[in-house]
């Protein structure tokens, strides 16, 4: 069974620091990788996608992919209280499989 | 990204009844997806709805329990039939981006409580 694993948290990070969220996946054939942000009571919002090894930067967000290690991460620079949410890692093979999410809490 | 709306946004239903959830997209899309998110859990795909063909259900989900309609390229419905408290969940529809590898976009969800 294909799996996507995340630490459930909560991960507490001081405001202004870098938040690092990690995800591992089981299917070596996976091609596309996504990070979604989900605020409490809201639906998931796509914030990053990556499908090549290395880093992809978009504003304060950087997605990192290492296919050899089957590992994908999300870095949030200059963390803000508004970044407090659950972050879902998702992996696309023939369908998208979601991890259970990591709760991130930015401390003011 | 597509703009997706769902109706109702929430409902409280009695055991044994059925509820139909509507999903409307502001552009034509080939595939629409229905997910369930139970409290504190991640997203579980129920089925993929293609226009003009039967929906494709994931393991553990059956058409009798979750019938789906897809009458055109901008609309789909999911019915939760013969509900029990275990069906209490958030139900979400989603569509793929124009480039499938760029992910899916979700509607606002329907929060269902079954008493």
Short mmCIF file of N, CA and C in Angstrom, two decimals, chain A:
data_model
loop_
_atom_site.label_atom_id
_atom_site.label_comp_id
_atom_site.label_asym_id
_atom_site.label_seq_id
_atom_site.Cartn_x
_atom_site.Cartn_y
_atom_site.Cartn_z
N UNK A 1 0.84 -1.19 0.00
CA UNK A 1 0.00 0.00 0.00
C UNK A 1 0.88 1.25 0.00
N UNK A 2 0.57 2.16 -0.91
CA UNK A 2 1.36 3.38 -1.01
C UNK A 2 1.05 4.28 0.16
N UNK A 3 2.11 4.83 0.77
CA UNK A 3 1.92 5.65 1.97
C UNK A 3 2.70 6.95 1.88
N UNK A 4 2.18 7.93 2.56
CA UNK A 4 2.83 9.23 2.72
C UNK A 4 2.85 9.51 4.21
N UNK A 5 4.04 9.70 4.76
CA UNK A 5 4.20 9.84 6.21
C UNK A 5 4.64 11.25 6.58
N UNK A 6 3.97 11.78 7.59
CA UNK A 6 4.34 13.08 8.14
C UNK A 6 4.27 13.00 9.66
N UNK A 7 5.10 13.78 10.32
CA UNK A 7 4.99 13.93 11.76
C UNK A 7 3.78 14.80 12.04
N UNK A 8 2.89 14.33 12.92
CA UNK A 8 1.63 15.05 13.14
C UNK A 8 1.81 16.37 13.89
N UNK A 9 2.95 16.49 14.61
CA UNK A 9 3.18 17.71 15.38
C UNK A 9 2.36 17.72 16.67
N UNK A 10 2.11 18.89 17.29
CA UNK A 10 2.35 20.19 16.66
C UNK A 10 3.83 20.59 16.66
N UNK A 11 4.20 21.31 15.61
CA UNK A 11 5.52 21.89 15.50
C UNK A 11 5.40 23.36 15.85
N UNK A 12 6.10 23.77 16.90
CA UNK A 12 6.04 25.15 17.35
C UNK A 12 7.32 25.87 16.94
N UNK A 13 7.15 27.01 16.28
CA UNK A 13 8.28 27.76 15.74
C UNK A 13 8.10 29.23 16.12
N UNK A 14 9.14 29.90 16.60
CA UNK A 14 9.00 31.33 16.92
C UNK A 14 8.79 32.15 15.66
N UNK A 15 8.03 33.21 15.82
CA UNK A 15 7.80 34.13 14.70
C UNK A 15 9.14 34.62 14.16
N UNK A 16 9.27 34.63 12.84
CA UNK A 16 10.50 35.10 12.20
C UNK A 16 11.51 34.00 11.92
N UNK A 17 11.34 32.85 12.53
CA UNK A 17 12.26 31.73 12.31
C UNK A 17 11.86 30.93 11.08
N UNK A 18 12.68 29.93 10.77
CA UNK A 18 12.37 29.03 9.64
C UNK A 18 11.63 27.81 10.16
N UNK A 19 10.49 27.53 9.54
CA UNK A 19 9.74 26.30 9.85
C UNK A 19 10.10 25.25 8.81
N UNK A 20 10.41 24.05 9.28
CA UNK A 20 10.81 22.96 8.40
C UNK A 20 9.84 21.79 8.56
N UNK A 21 9.15 21.46 7.49
CA UNK A 21 8.15 20.39 7.51
C UNK A 21 8.64 19.27 6.60
N UNK A 22 8.52 18.05 7.08
CA UNK A 22 9.09 16.91 6.37
C UNK A 22 8.06 15.86 6.02
N UNK A 23 8.37 15.09 4.98
CA UNK A 23 7.44 14.10 4.47
C UNK A 23 8.24 13.00 3.78
N UNK A 24 7.88 11.76 4.02
CA UNK A 24 8.47 10.65 3.28
C UNK A 24 7.36 9.88 2.57
N UNK A 25 7.73 9.22 1.48
CA UNK A 25 6.72 8.48 0.71
C UNK A 25 7.27 7.12 0.34
N UNK A 26 6.37 6.18 0.11
CA UNK A 26 6.80 4.79 -0.05
C UNK A 26 7.01 4.37 -1.50
N UNK A 27 6.30 5.02 -2.43
CA UNK A 27 6.35 4.57 -3.82
C UNK A 27 7.45 5.28 -4.59
N UNK A 28 8.48 4.55 -4.92
CA UNK A 28 9.63 5.15 -5.61
C UNK A 28 9.26 5.67 -6.99
N UNK A 29 8.16 5.20 -7.54
CA UNK A 29 7.73 5.64 -8.86
C UNK A 29 6.93 6.92 -8.86
N UNK A 30 6.71 7.53 -7.71
CA UNK A 30 5.94 8.76 -7.63
C UNK A 30 6.62 9.87 -8.42
N UNK A 31 5.80 10.69 -9.07
CA UNK A 31 6.35 11.68 -10.01
C UNK A 31 6.15 13.12 -9.56
N UNK A 32 5.05 13.40 -8.87
CA UNK A 32 4.73 14.78 -8.52
C UNK A 32 4.44 14.86 -7.03
N UNK A 33 4.82 16.01 -6.46
CA UNK A 33 4.74 16.16 -5.01
C UNK A 33 4.18 17.53 -4.69
N UNK A 34 3.31 17.57 -3.69
CA UNK A 34 2.55 18.79 -3.41
C UNK A 34 2.55 19.09 -1.92
N UNK A 35 2.46 20.36 -1.63
CA UNK A 35 2.21 20.81 -0.26
C UNK A 35 0.94 21.64 -0.25
N UNK A 36 0.04 21.27 0.66
CA UNK A 36 -1.21 21.99 0.85
C UNK A 36 -1.22 22.57 2.25
N UNK A 37 -1.80 23.71 2.40
CA UNK A 37 -2.03 24.34 3.69
C UNK A 37 -3.53 24.28 3.99
N UNK A 38 -3.86 23.89 5.20
CA UNK A 38 -5.26 23.79 5.60
C UNK A 38 -5.47 24.48 6.94
N UNK A 39 -6.17 25.59 6.89
CA UNK A 39 -6.56 26.27 8.11
C UNK A 39 -7.74 25.53 8.73
N UNK A 40 -7.85 25.64 10.05
CA UNK A 40 -8.91 24.95 10.77
C UNK A 40 -10.28 25.33 10.21
N UNK A 41 -11.07 24.34 9.86
CA UNK A 41 -12.41 24.59 9.35
C UNK A 41 -12.47 24.96 7.88
N UNK A 42 -11.32 24.95 7.22
CA UNK A 42 -11.27 25.32 5.80
C UNK A 42 -10.78 24.14 4.97
N UNK A 43 -10.90 24.26 3.65
CA UNK A 43 -10.44 23.20 2.76
C UNK A 43 -8.96 23.41 2.44
N UNK A 44 -8.30 22.36 1.98
CA UNK A 44 -6.86 22.48 1.66
C UNK A 44 -6.61 23.45 0.50
N UNK A 45 -5.50 24.16 0.61
CA UNK A 45 -5.10 25.14 -0.40
C UNK A 45 -3.72 24.74 -0.91
N UNK A 46 -3.59 24.57 -2.21
CA UNK A 46 -2.31 24.19 -2.80
C UNK A 46 -1.33 25.36 -2.71
N UNK A 47 -0.15 25.13 -2.11
CA UNK A 47 0.82 26.21 -2.00
C UNK A 47 2.09 25.94 -2.79
N UNK A 48 2.45 24.68 -2.98
CA UNK A 48 3.68 24.38 -3.73
C UNK A 48 3.53 23.03 -4.44
N UNK A 49 4.16 22.90 -5.59
CA UNK A 49 4.33 21.58 -6.17
C UNK A 49 5.74 21.48 -6.74
N UNK A 50 6.25 20.26 -6.79
CA UNK A 50 7.62 20.04 -7.26
C UNK A 50 7.69 18.67 -7.87
N UNK A 51 8.46 18.50 -8.94
CA UNK A 51 8.64 17.17 -9.49
C UNK A 51 10.07 16.89 -9.95
N UNK A 52 10.98 17.84 -9.72
CA UNK A 52 12.38 17.60 -10.02
C UNK A 52 13.18 17.61 -8.74
N UNK A 53 14.21 16.80 -8.68
CA UNK A 53 15.09 16.82 -7.52
C UNK A 53 15.67 18.21 -7.31
N UNK A 54 15.81 18.58 -6.04
CA UNK A 54 16.39 19.87 -5.72
C UNK A 54 15.38 20.77 -5.04
N UNK A 55 15.62 22.05 -5.14
CA UNK A 55 14.81 23.06 -4.46
C UNK A 55 13.96 23.83 -5.45
N UNK A 56 12.79 24.24 -4.97
CA UNK A 56 11.93 25.14 -5.73
C UNK A 56 11.44 26.21 -4.78
N UNK A 57 11.69 27.46 -5.13
CA UNK A 57 11.37 28.56 -4.22
C UNK A 57 10.21 29.38 -4.77
N UNK A 58 9.33 29.80 -3.85
CA UNK A 58 8.22 30.68 -4.21
C UNK A 58 7.95 31.58 -3.02
N UNK A 59 8.49 32.80 -3.09
CA UNK A 59 8.33 33.73 -1.97
C UNK A 59 9.02 33.21 -0.73
N UNK A 60 8.28 33.09 0.36
CA UNK A 60 8.87 32.60 1.61
C UNK A 60 8.92 31.08 1.68
N UNK A 61 8.36 30.41 0.70
CA UNK A 61 8.28 28.96 0.70
C UNK A 61 9.34 28.34 -0.21
N UNK A 62 9.97 27.27 0.28
CA UNK A 62 10.88 26.47 -0.53
C UNK A 62 10.51 25.00 -0.37
N UNK A 63 10.24 24.35 -1.48
CA UNK A 63 10.02 22.90 -1.47
C UNK A 63 11.32 22.22 -1.87
N UNK A 64 11.64 21.14 -1.20
CA UNK A 64 12.85 20.38 -1.48
C UNK A 64 12.48 18.93 -1.75
N UNK A 65 13.04 18.37 -2.81
CA UNK A 65 12.73 16.99 -3.18
C UNK A 65 14.01 16.19 -3.34
N UNK A 66 14.02 15.01 -2.72
CA UNK A 66 15.13 14.07 -2.87
C UNK A 66 14.51 12.70 -3.18
N UNK A 67 14.47 12.37 -4.47
CA UNK A 67 13.81 11.13 -4.89
C UNK A 67 14.58 9.90 -4.44
N UNK A 68 15.91 10.02 -4.36
CA UNK A 68 16.69 8.86 -3.93
C UNK A 68 16.35 8.47 -2.49
N UNK A 69 16.11 9.46 -1.67
CA UNK A 69 15.76 9.22 -0.27
C UNK A 69 14.25 9.17 -0.06
N UNK A 70 13.48 9.42 -1.12
CA UNK A 70 12.00 9.43 -1.04
C UNK A 70 11.54 10.38 0.05
N UNK A 71 12.00 11.60 -0.10
CA UNK A 71 11.84 12.61 0.94
C UNK A 71 11.51 13.94 0.29
N UNK A 72 10.50 14.61 0.83
CA UNK A 72 10.16 15.95 0.35
C UNK A 72 9.91 16.84 1.57
N UNK A 73 10.35 18.06 1.50
CA UNK A 73 10.21 18.96 2.63
C UNK A 73 9.71 20.33 2.17
N UNK A 74 9.23 21.08 3.15
CA UNK A 74 8.77 22.44 2.91
C UNK A 74 9.40 23.33 3.96
N UNK A 75 10.10 24.36 3.51
CA UNK A 75 10.67 25.36 4.41
C UNK A 75 9.86 26.64 4.28
N UNK A 76 9.54 27.23 5.43
CA UNK A 76 8.85 28.51 5.46
C UNK A 76 9.77 29.49 6.16
N UNK A 77 10.26 30.46 5.42
CA UNK A 77 11.16 31.46 5.99
C UNK A 77 10.36 32.60 6.62
N UNK A 78 10.98 33.27 7.59
CA UNK A 78 10.34 34.42 8.23
C UNK A 78 8.89 34.07 8.63
N UNK A 79 8.76 33.01 9.41
CA UNK A 79 7.42 32.50 9.78
C UNK A 79 6.56 33.58 10.41
N UNK A 80 5.31 33.59 10.04
CA UNK A 80 4.33 34.54 10.55
C UNK A 80 3.21 33.79 11.28
N UNK A 81 2.56 34.45 12.23
CA UNK A 81 1.43 33.79 12.90
C UNK A 81 0.37 33.28 11.91
N UNK A 82 0.23 33.96 10.78
CA UNK A 82 -0.75 33.52 9.78
C UNK A 82 -0.34 32.23 9.08
N UNK A 83 0.89 31.77 9.31
CA UNK A 83 1.32 30.48 8.76
C UNK A 83 0.85 29.32 9.62
N UNK A 84 0.32 29.61 10.79
CA UNK A 84 -0.18 28.55 11.68
C UNK A 84 -1.33 27.83 11.00
N UNK A 85 -1.15 26.55 10.75
CA UNK A 85 -2.12 25.75 10.00
C UNK A 85 -1.63 24.31 10.00
N UNK A 86 -2.40 23.43 9.38
CA UNK A 86 -1.94 22.07 9.13
C UNK A 86 -1.44 22.00 7.69
N UNK A 87 -0.26 21.42 7.51
CA UNK A 87 0.35 21.32 6.19
C UNK A 87 0.30 19.85 5.75
N UNK A 88 -0.33 19.63 4.62
CA UNK A 88 -0.50 18.29 4.08
C UNK A 88 0.48 18.07 2.94
N UNK A 89 1.21 16.98 3.02
CA UNK A 89 2.07 16.54 1.94
C UNK A 89 1.25 15.58 1.06
N UNK A 90 1.41 15.69 -0.24
CA UNK A 90 0.66 14.81 -1.14
C UNK A 90 1.58 14.36 -2.26
N UNK A 91 1.36 13.12 -2.69
CA UNK A 91 2.21 12.51 -3.70
C UNK A 91 1.33 11.95 -4.80
N UNK A 92 1.70 12.21 -6.03
CA UNK A 92 0.91 11.76 -7.18
C UNK A 92 1.62 10.65 -7.93
N UNK A 93 1.00 9.49 -7.94
CA UNK A 93 1.47 8.42 -8.80
C UNK A 93 0.37 8.24 -9.86
N UNK A 94 -0.53 7.31 -9.67
CA UNK A 94 -1.69 7.27 -10.56
C UNK A 94 -2.87 8.01 -9.94
N UNK A 95 -2.75 8.35 -8.69
CA UNK A 95 -3.73 9.21 -8.01
C UNK A 95 -2.98 9.91 -6.89
N UNK A 96 -3.61 10.93 -6.36
CA UNK A 96 -2.94 11.70 -5.30
C UNK A 96 -3.21 11.06 -3.94
N UNK A 97 -2.16 10.82 -3.20
CA UNK A 97 -2.26 10.28 -1.85
C UNK A 97 -1.77 11.34 -0.88
N UNK A 98 -2.56 11.58 0.15
CA UNK A 98 -2.25 12.63 1.12
C UNK A 98 -1.69 12.02 2.40
N UNK A 99 -0.73 12.73 3.00
CA UNK A 99 -0.33 12.42 4.35
C UNK A 99 -1.36 12.96 5.33
N UNK A 100 -1.16 12.65 6.60
CA UNK A 100 -2.11 13.07 7.62
C UNK A 100 -1.92 14.51 8.06
N UNK A 101 -0.79 15.10 7.64
CA UNK A 101 -0.60 16.50 7.93
C UNK A 101 0.23 16.77 9.18
N UNK A 102 0.93 17.90 9.18
CA UNK A 102 1.68 18.37 10.34
C UNK A 102 1.07 19.69 10.79
N UNK A 103 0.69 19.75 12.06
CA UNK A 103 0.17 21.02 12.60
C UNK A 103 1.34 21.93 12.96
N UNK A 104 1.32 23.12 12.39
CA UNK A 104 2.35 24.11 12.62
C UNK A 104 1.78 25.25 13.44
N UNK A 105 2.50 25.61 14.49
CA UNK A 105 2.06 26.73 15.33
C UNK A 105 3.20 27.74 15.40
N UNK A 106 2.96 28.94 14.90
CA UNK A 106 3.96 30.00 14.95
C UNK A 106 3.71 30.83 16.21
N UNK A 107 4.72 30.89 17.04
CA UNK A 107 4.61 31.58 18.33
C UNK A 107 4.92 33.06 18.16
N UNK A 108 3.96 33.95 18.51
CA UNK A 108 4.21 35.40 18.34
C UNK A 108 5.33 35.88 19.26
#
